[in-house]
Backbone as CSV, one residue per row, in Angstrom:
resi,resn,N_x,N_y,N_z,CA_x,CA_y,CA_z,C_x,C_y,C_z
1,MET,-15.079,10.137,61.481,-13.676,10.268,61.126,-13.201,8.887,60.630
2,LYS,-13.500,7.786,61.406,-13.116,6.465,61.070,-13.637,6.132,59.617
3,ARG,-14.828,6.559,59.350,-15.428,6.153,58.007,-14.598,6.926,56.943
4,ASN,-14.228,8.144,57.114,-13.516,8.853,56.091,-12.114,8.212,55.886
5,LYS,-11.502,7.721,57.006,-10.176,7.027,56.853,-10.379,5.735,56.112
6,LEU,-11.454,5.043,56.377,-11.763,3.849,55.662,-11.909,3.981,54.158
7,ILE,-12.697,5.051,53.817,-12.927,5.353,52.365,-11.615,5.786,51.722
8,LEU,-10.834,6.563,52.360,-9.516,7.007,51.879,-8.632,5.797,51.678
9,ALA,-8.586,4.851,52.656,-7.753,3.679,52.478,-8.165,2.804,51.383
10,VAL,-9.510,2.579,51.223,-9.946,1.741,50.121,-9.646,2.402,48.776
11,THR,-9.897,3.757,48.613,-9.602,4.441,47.477,-8.060,4.406,47.149
12,ALA,-7.203,4.614,48.165,-5.847,4.506,47.916,-5.389,3.118,47.455
13,PHE,-6.088,2.097,47.919,-5.752,0.712,47.562,-6.134,0.507,46.079
14,PHE,-7.374,0.882,45.649,-7.779,0.578,44.357,-7.396,1.577,43.285
15,LEU,-6.871,2.780,43.583,-6.520,3.788,42.637,-5.429,3.281,41.701
16,PRO,-4.332,2.680,42.181,-3.326,2.224,41.173,-3.869,1.231,40.169
17,PHE,-4.784,0.319,40.625,-5.361,-0.620,39.692,-6.241,0.038,38.606
18,THR,-6.982,1.024,39.087,-7.823,1.711,38.158,-7.012,2.480,37.089
19,LEU,-5.921,3.173,37.570,-5.131,3.869,36.598,-4.412,2.899,35.670
20,LEU,-3.980,1.720,36.141,-3.314,0.766,35.311,-4.230,0.234,34.303
21,ILE,-5.486,-0.067,34.581,-6.414,-0.536,33.642,-6.799,0.487,32.628
22,SER,-6.965,1.760,33.007,-7.303,2.805,32.035,-6.126,3.117,31.185
23,CYS,-4.944,2.987,31.632,-3.705,3.257,30.808,-3.622,2.131,29.750
24,ASP,-3.909,0.964,30.204,-3.725,-0.264,29.300,-4.784,-0.145,28.157
25,LYS,-5.948,0.351,28.443,-7.003,0.489,27.386,-6.547,1.559,26.457
26,GLU,-5.974,2.661,26.882,-5.559,3.717,25.997,-4.453,3.250,25.135
27,ASP,-3.498,2.503,25.675,-2.275,2.055,24.911,-2.691,1.055,23.893
28,SER,-3.691,0.244,24.167,-3.963,-0.877,23.214,-4.392,-0.341,21.797
29,GLY,-4.973,0.877,21.778,-5.425,1.402,20.501,-4.205,2.014,19.725
30,ASN,-3.052,2.175,20.413,-1.903,2.815,19.776,-0.878,1.822,19.402
31,GLU,-1.111,0.529,19.613,-0.036,-0.440,19.305,0.224,-0.561,17.802
32,THR,1.470,-0.702,17.452,1.811,-0.816,16.059,2.595,-2.087,15.776
33,THR,2.602,-2.507,14.553,3.340,-3.669,14.094,4.293,-3.300,12.949
34,GLN,5.553,-3.694,12.976,6.432,-3.624,11.891,6.194,-4.722,10.998
35,LEU,5.553,-4.341,9.808,5.165,-5.377,8.860,6.219,-5.486,7.737
36,ARG,6.577,-6.745,7.424,7.490,-6.977,6.247,6.650,-7.801,5.278
37,VAL,6.767,-7.409,3.979,6.101,-8.224,2.933,7.157,-8.672,2.011
38,ASN,7.358,-10.034,1.873,8.277,-10.657,1.073,7.612,-11.320,-0.152
39,LEU,8.382,-11.469,-1.239,7.855,-12.043,-2.479,8.662,-13.235,-2.859
40,THR,8.024,-14.294,-3.316,8.670,-15.514,-3.820,7.805,-16.034,-4.984
41,ASP,8.318,-17.054,-5.635,7.630,-17.623,-6.793,7.978,-19.119,-6.976
42,GLY,7.048,-19.856,-7.665,7.304,-21.194,-7.954,7.906,-21.387,-9.340
43,PRO,8.518,-22.511,-9.711,9.127,-22.705,-10.970,8.225,-22.742,-12.193
44,ILE,8.686,-22.323,-13.311,7.946,-22.393,-14.566,8.994,-22.800,-15.703
45,ASP,8.607,-23.778,-16.498,9.560,-24.236,-17.540,9.602,-23.480,-18.777
46,GLU,8.436,-22.941,-19.235,8.233,-22.339,-20.507,8.943,-20.917,-20.765
47,LEU,9.296,-20.305,-19.604,9.810,-18.904,-19.678,11.162,-18.789,-18.913
48,ASP,11.995,-17.931,-19.432,13.303,-17.662,-18.780,13.150,-16.554,-17.719
49,SER,12.294,-15.614,-18.003,12.096,-14.449,-17.050,10.678,-13.991,-17.092
50,VAL,10.229,-13.537,-15.935,8.832,-12.920,-15.819,9.109,-11.611,-15.034
51,TYR,9.110,-10.470,-15.748,9.407,-9.163,-15.151,8.110,-8.399,-14.773
52,VAL,7.924,-8.087,-13.513,6.774,-7.414,-13.040,7.197,-6.115,-12.409
53,ASP,6.642,-4.993,-12.826,6.991,-3.575,-12.299,6.159,-3.241,-11.182
54,ILE,6.700,-3.316,-9.930,5.890,-3.060,-8.764,6.210,-1.648,-8.347
55,ARG,5.107,-0.854,-8.234,5.168,0.598,-7.837,4.743,0.875,-6.449
56,GLU,3.662,0.249,-6.016,3.139,0.415,-4.660,2.672,-0.847,-4.019
57,VAL,2.714,-0.868,-2.735,2.109,-1.900,-1.928,1.261,-1.256,-0.948
58,ASN,-0.026,-1.583,-0.888,-1.081,-1.044,0.061,-1.575,-2.177,0.863
59,VAL,-1.902,-1.854,2.110,-2.492,-2.887,3.055,-3.828,-2.351,3.468
60,LYS,-4.840,-3.204,3.396,-6.229,-2.811,3.856,-6.379,-3.379,5.263
61,LEU,-6.633,-2.539,6.128,-6.799,-2.946,7.536,-8.255,-3.027,7.826
62,GLY,-8.629,-3.743,8.786,-10.027,-3.924,9.246,-10.127,-4.786,10.422
63,ASP,-11.379,-5.146,10.695,-11.483,-6.104,11.846,-11.613,-7.551,11.318
64,ASP,-11.873,-8.456,12.205,-11.758,-9.947,11.710,-13.040,-10.366,11.121
65,THR,-14.028,-9.449,10.864,-15.189,-9.899,10.203,-14.942,-9.889,8.695
66,LEU,-15.337,-10.923,8.075,-15.128,-10.977,6.605,-16.264,-10.249,5.906
67,THR,-15.999,-9.056,5.464,-16.899,-8.303,4.687,-16.626,-8.334,3.234
68,SER,-17.544,-7.980,2.453,-17.318,-8.042,0.958,-17.723,-6.642,0.397
69,GLY,-17.447,-6.503,-0.865,-17.741,-5.193,-1.496,-16.469,-4.517,-2.008
70,ASN,-16.705,-3.441,-2.624,-15.642,-2.621,-3.191,-15.185,-1.443,-2.425
71,ASP,-15.159,-1.477,-1.103,-14.848,-0.355,-0.288,-13.374,0.000,-0.444
72,GLU,-13.172,1.239,-0.893,-11.797,1.712,-1.161,-11.208,2.417,0.094
73,SER,-11.940,2.461,1.222,-11.408,3.051,2.416,-10.585,1.992,3.169
74,GLY,-9.773,2.480,4.065,-8.981,1.550,4.909,-7.646,1.172,4.374
75,TRP,-7.215,1.665,3.192,-5.989,1.302,2.573,-4.882,2.195,3.208
76,THR,-3.801,1.547,3.530,-2.602,2.204,4.036,-1.385,1.844,3.161
77,ASN,-0.673,2.862,2.771,0.572,2.675,1.972,1.694,2.273,2.909
78,VAL,2.451,1.260,2.456,3.717,0.901,3.243,4.885,1.200,2.241
79,SER,6.025,1.358,2.791,7.207,1.640,1.995,7.527,0.462,1.069
80,VAL,7.746,0.715,-0.204,7.943,-0.322,-1.096,9.326,-0.172,-1.705
81,ASN,9.996,-1.232,-2.029,11.282,-1.185,-2.804,10.759,-1.296,-4.251
82,GLN,10.479,-0.126,-4.830,9.922,-0.037,-6.249,10.973,-0.607,-7.150
83,GLY,10.469,-1.256,-8.199,11.323,-1.716,-9.220,10.643,-2.836,-10.078
84,VAL,11.454,-3.301,-11.063,11.024,-4.377,-11.848,11.643,-5.635,-11.373
85,TYR,10.809,-6.567,-10.893,11.242,-7.870,-10.305,11.110,-9.014,-11.251
86,ASP,12.196,-9.786,-11.418,12.113,-10.962,-12.168,11.666,-12.077,-11.261
87,LEU,10.401,-12.434,-11.412,9.730,-13.392,-10.427,10.524,-14.700,-10.408
88,LEU,11.105,-15.043,-11.511,11.745,-16.379,-11.602,13.109,-16.386,-10.819
89,SER,13.531,-15.194,-10.397,14.731,-15.148,-9.549,14.489,-15.548,-8.107
90,TYR,13.139,-15.681,-7.756,12.802,-15.952,-6.308,12.037,-17.266,-6.261
91,GLN,12.789,-18.367,-6.637,12.248,-19.713,-6.531,13.089,-20.534,-5.596
92,ASN,12.506,-21.714,-5.323,13.173,-22.662,-4.389,13.630,-22.150,-3.084
93,GLY,12.741,-21.516,-2.373,13.034,-20.976,-1.042,13.708,-19.559,-1.082
94,ILE,13.907,-19.029,-2.224,14.475,-17.628,-2.177,13.345,-16.670,-2.235
95,ASP,13.435,-15.617,-1.436,12.506,-14.465,-1.502,13.196,-13.197,-1.374
96,THR,12.489,-12.113,-1.556,13.022,-10.741,-1.437,12.088,-9.896,-0.660
97,LEU,12.624,-8.913,-0.015,11.778,-7.932,0.750,11.186,-6.963,-0.286
98,LEU,9.912,-7.017,-0.327,9.111,-6.149,-1.256,8.683,-4.839,-0.620
99,ALA,8.188,-4.892,0.623,7.683,-3.750,1.260,7.823,-3.843,2.778
100,PHE,7.768,-2.782,3.462,7.924,-2.737,4.913,7.264,-1.468,5.436
101,GLY,6.815,-1.506,6.685,6.227,-0.331,7.269,5.638,-0.553,8.619
102,THR,5.394,0.577,9.312,4.742,0.480,10.579,3.294,0.721,10.475
103,ILE,2.429,-0.220,10.832,1.007,-0.077,10.686,0.336,-0.350,11.984
104,PRO,-0.927,0.128,12.227,-1.601,-0.227,13.485,-1.780,-1.744,13.637
105,THR,-1.465,-2.250,14.752,-1.728,-3.684,15.045,-3.146,-3.974,15.004
106,GLY,-3.548,-5.014,14.277,-4.909,-5.344,14.124,-5.072,-6.453,13.185
107,TYR,-5.881,-6.309,12.127,-6.274,-7.318,11.252,-6.043,-6.834,9.806
108,ILE,-5.317,-7.596,9.005,-5.073,-7.272,7.559,-6.169,-8.067,6.743
109,LYS,-6.898,-7.260,5.997,-7.889,-7.886,5.155,-7.349,-8.208,3.727
110,GLU,-6.653,-7.261,3.189,-6.061,-7.488,1.792,-4.783,-6.744,1.633
111,ILE,-4.066,-7.110,0.646,-2.825,-6.441,0.135,-3.031,-6.102,-1.317
112,ARG,-2.660,-4.898,-1.719,-2.727,-4.532,-3.124,-1.389,-4.193,-3.623
113,LEU,-1.069,-4.868,-4.794,0.204,-4.468,-5.518,-0.163,-3.647,-6.696
114,VAL,0.296,-2.421,-6.738,0.051,-1.508,-7.916,1.219,-1.674,-8.817
115,LEU,0.930,-2.004,-10.060,2.002,-2.260,-10.995,2.171,-1.082,-12.011
116,GLY,3.442,-0.999,-12.485,3.749,0.037,-13.480,3.603,-0.565,-14.873
117,ASP,4.216,0.058,-15.900,3.996,-0.372,-17.246,5.168,-1.269,-17.758
118,ASN,6.197,-1.493,-17.035,7.347,-2.209,-17.497,7.238,-3.686,-17.121
119,ASN,6.240,-4.386,-17.624,5.962,-5.813,-17.342,6.212,-6.607,-18.651
120,SER,7.079,-7.631,-18.568,7.413,-8.413,-19.819,7.797,-9.837,-19.343
121,VAL,7.860,-10.652,-20.342,8.348,-12.043,-20.179,9.431,-12.285,-21.211
122,VAL,10.340,-13.263,-20.927,11.396,-13.662,-21.843,11.123,-15.116,-22.032
123,ASP,10.868,-15.522,-23.328,10.562,-16.956,-23.525,11.843,-17.785,-23.519
124,SER,11.721,-19.125,-23.725,12.822,-20.010,-23.688,13.772,-19.897,-24.871
125,PHE,13.426,-19.037,-25.861,14.314,-18.711,-26.990,15.061,-17.404,-26.716
126,GLY,14.842,-16.755,-25.628,15.484,-15.494,-25.260,14.789,-14.278,-25.853
127,VAL,13.587,-14.442,-26.337,12.866,-13.266,-27.006,11.915,-12.675,-25.897
128,SER,12.057,-11.336,-25.784,11.207,-10.614,-24.879,9.855,-10.224,-25.452
129,HIS,8.816,-10.407,-24.666,7.415,-10.021,-25.024,6.768,-9.127,-23.957
130,PRO,5.936,-8.215,-24.409,5.186,-7.439,-23.397,4.171,-8.401,-22.556
131,LEU,4.052,-8.009,-21.316,3.128,-8.716,-20.509,1.977,-7.815,-20.114
132,THR,0.782,-8.160,-20.558,-0.373,-7.441,-20.271,-1.110,-7.895,-19.025
133,ILE,-1.530,-6.965,-18.247,-2.255,-7.279,-17.025,-3.658,-6.734,-17.097
134,PRO,-4.650,-7.502,-17.529,-5.945,-6.994,-17.572,-6.552,-6.506,-16.239
135,SER,-6.871,-5.291,-16.183,-7.370,-4.594,-14.954,-6.428,-4.481,-13.854
136,GLY,-5.337,-5.094,-13.925,-4.353,-5.024,-12.801,-3.612,-3.702,-12.717
137,GLY,-3.426,-3.123,-13.863,-2.626,-1.818,-13.883,-3.365,-0.719,-13.234
138,SER,-4.630,-0.626,-13.316,-5.313,0.485,-12.773,-5.809,0.246,-11.373
139,SER,-6.345,-0.833,-11.087,-6.867,-1.185,-9.766,-5.863,-1.865,-8.824
140,GLY,-4.831,-2.344,-9.396,-3.823,-3.165,-8.645,-4.251,-4.600,-8.579
141,LEU,-3.281,-5.476,-8.199,-3.551,-6.836,-7.916,-3.854,-6.992,-6.434
142,LYS,-5.058,-7.441,-6.208,-5.521,-7.527,-4.763,-5.439,-8.987,-4.340
143,ILE,-4.896,-9.154,-3.120,-4.738,-10.432,-2.518,-5.477,-10.488,-1.202
144,LYS,-6.484,-11.342,-1.103,-7.225,-11.448,0.156,-6.299,-12.189,1.240
145,ILE,-6.188,-11.512,2.402,-5.337,-11.994,3.421,-6.136,-12.535,4.589
146,ASN,-6.995,-11.692,5.234,-7.734,-11.999,6.396,-6.883,-12.678,7.473
147,LYS,-5.962,-11.890,7.998,-4.987,-12.400,8.910,-4.732,-11.416,10.111
148,PRO,-4.794,-11.860,11.282,-4.401,-10.966,12.378,-2.919,-10.764,12.466
149,LEU,-2.468,-9.545,12.838,-1.071,-9.344,13.071,-0.681,-9.759,14.473
150,TYR,0.439,-10.268,14.615,0.945,-10.718,15.910,2.156,-9.928,16.340
151,GLY,2.084,-9.349,17.468,3.224,-8.667,18.136,3.752,-7.486,17.418
152,PRO,4.919,-7.066,17.901,5.458,-5.812,17.365,6.102,-5.949,15.995
153,VAL,6.348,-7.285,15.532,6.952,-7.591,14.259,6.200,-8.695,13.645
154,ASP,5.810,-8.595,12.378,5.094,-9.678,11.685,5.499,-9.625,10.214
155,SER,5.372,-10.716,9.538,5.663,-10.716,8.074,4.727,-11.509,7.256
156,LEU,4.684,-11.180,6.003,3.779,-11.979,5.100,4.780,-12.380,3.978
157,LEU,4.568,-13.600,3.397,5.275,-14.099,2.267,4.321,-14.314,1.119
158,ILE,4.418,-13.544,0.069,3.484,-13.600,-1.034,4.110,-14.479,-2.103
159,ASP,3.405,-15.596,-2.440,3.865,-16.531,-3.406,3.173,-16.322,-4.764
160,PHE,3.900,-15.781,-5.699,3.363,-15.425,-6.995,3.574,-16.577,-7.890
161,ASP,2.561,-17.361,-8.230,2.663,-18.532,-9.025,2.643,-18.224,-10.500
162,ALA,3.888,-18.062,-11.047,4.001,-17.615,-12.526,3.446,-18.735,-13.447
163,ALA,3.698,-19.971,-13.048,3.210,-21.057,-13.956,1.717,-21.070,-14.163
164,LEU,1.012,-20.698,-13.132,-0.478,-20.566,-13.311,-0.973,-19.256,-13.734
165,SER,-0.109,-18.223,-13.558,-0.560,-16.805,-13.830,-0.322,-16.344,-15.262
166,ILE,0.648,-16.923,-15.920,1.024,-16.413,-17.275,0.397,-17.293,-18.319
167,THR,-0.338,-16.699,-19.281,-0.827,-17.387,-20.362,-0.445,-16.788,-21.710
168,ASN,-0.163,-17.568,-22.723,0.264,-17.121,-24.052,-0.932,-17.234,-24.936
169,GLU,-1.612,-16.109,-25.155,-2.785,-16.052,-25.958,-2.486,-15.502,-27.347
170,THR,-3.454,-15.568,-28.259,-3.227,-15.015,-29.574,-2.838,-13.566,-29.550
171,SER,-3.334,-12.820,-28.646,-3.050,-11.413,-28.525,-1.817,-11.111,-27.743
172,GLY,-1.100,-12.125,-27.252,0.137,-11.986,-26.544,0.074,-12.504,-25.117
173,TYR,1.147,-12.357,-24.341,1.232,-12.865,-23.034,0.374,-12.020,-22.052
174,LYS,-0.405,-12.808,-21.252,-1.332,-12.172,-20.277,-0.969,-12.641,-18.858
175,LEU,-1.145,-11.717,-17.919,-0.887,-12.028,-16.530,-2.239,-12.015,-15.845
176,ARG,-2.668,-13.230,-15.410,-3.936,-13.390,-14.587,-3.460,-13.981,-13.284
177,PRO,-3.071,-13.120,-12.350,-2.287,-13.601,-11.238,-2.951,-14.587,-10.360
178,VAL,-2.191,-15.652,-10.075,-2.468,-16.661,-8.937,-1.467,-16.349,-7.850
179,ILE,-1.941,-15.755,-6.806,-1.046,-15.390,-5.757,-1.615,-15.894,-4.436
180,LYS,-0.766,-16.471,-3.670,-1.235,-17.007,-2.299,-0.288,-16.549,-1.267
181,LEU,-0.823,-16.557,-0.063,-0.074,-16.215,1.139,0.530,-17.506,1.758
182,LYS,1.821,-17.430,1.963,2.505,-18.579,2.569,2.840,-18.154,4.092
183,ASN,2.785,-19.108,4.943,3.176,-18.864,6.349,4.635,-19.264,6.578
């Protein structure tokens, strides 16, 4: 009888800790982060405007191992403020909210900006020219991030470097994006 009471007392003592640990493990897989993706740009002298038509923003989730390859799985859409953005409006510390959404807390491997067809530049004489994006229109502009998400709210600031990204070639203006993540 004393032995049964001892077992019951020990079980009663450790049961709350066991339940707490098991609940904590279950909840950790369900944590989410409110992600905000902002856009900014650096100055460029040769152009008055750089218009980029942003249609989608996708986030590729994964673990913290750096893997390579063309794996199309793991992409999550976030809500995007679709529209044509004049990158040169977001210089000198000015940025804009591009996308936001709730995603599982974890590790962001990449962000993909899917562009529409309304991309153009305005030169210093005020003349508008089409802006061609080789391979960016179909597959999107992919930005390697490799960043863990912190807490219930986190944000990314994408710096689109128009000065290094825009070239005036004989066939017209081309966008070969130089994009980096700022903290």
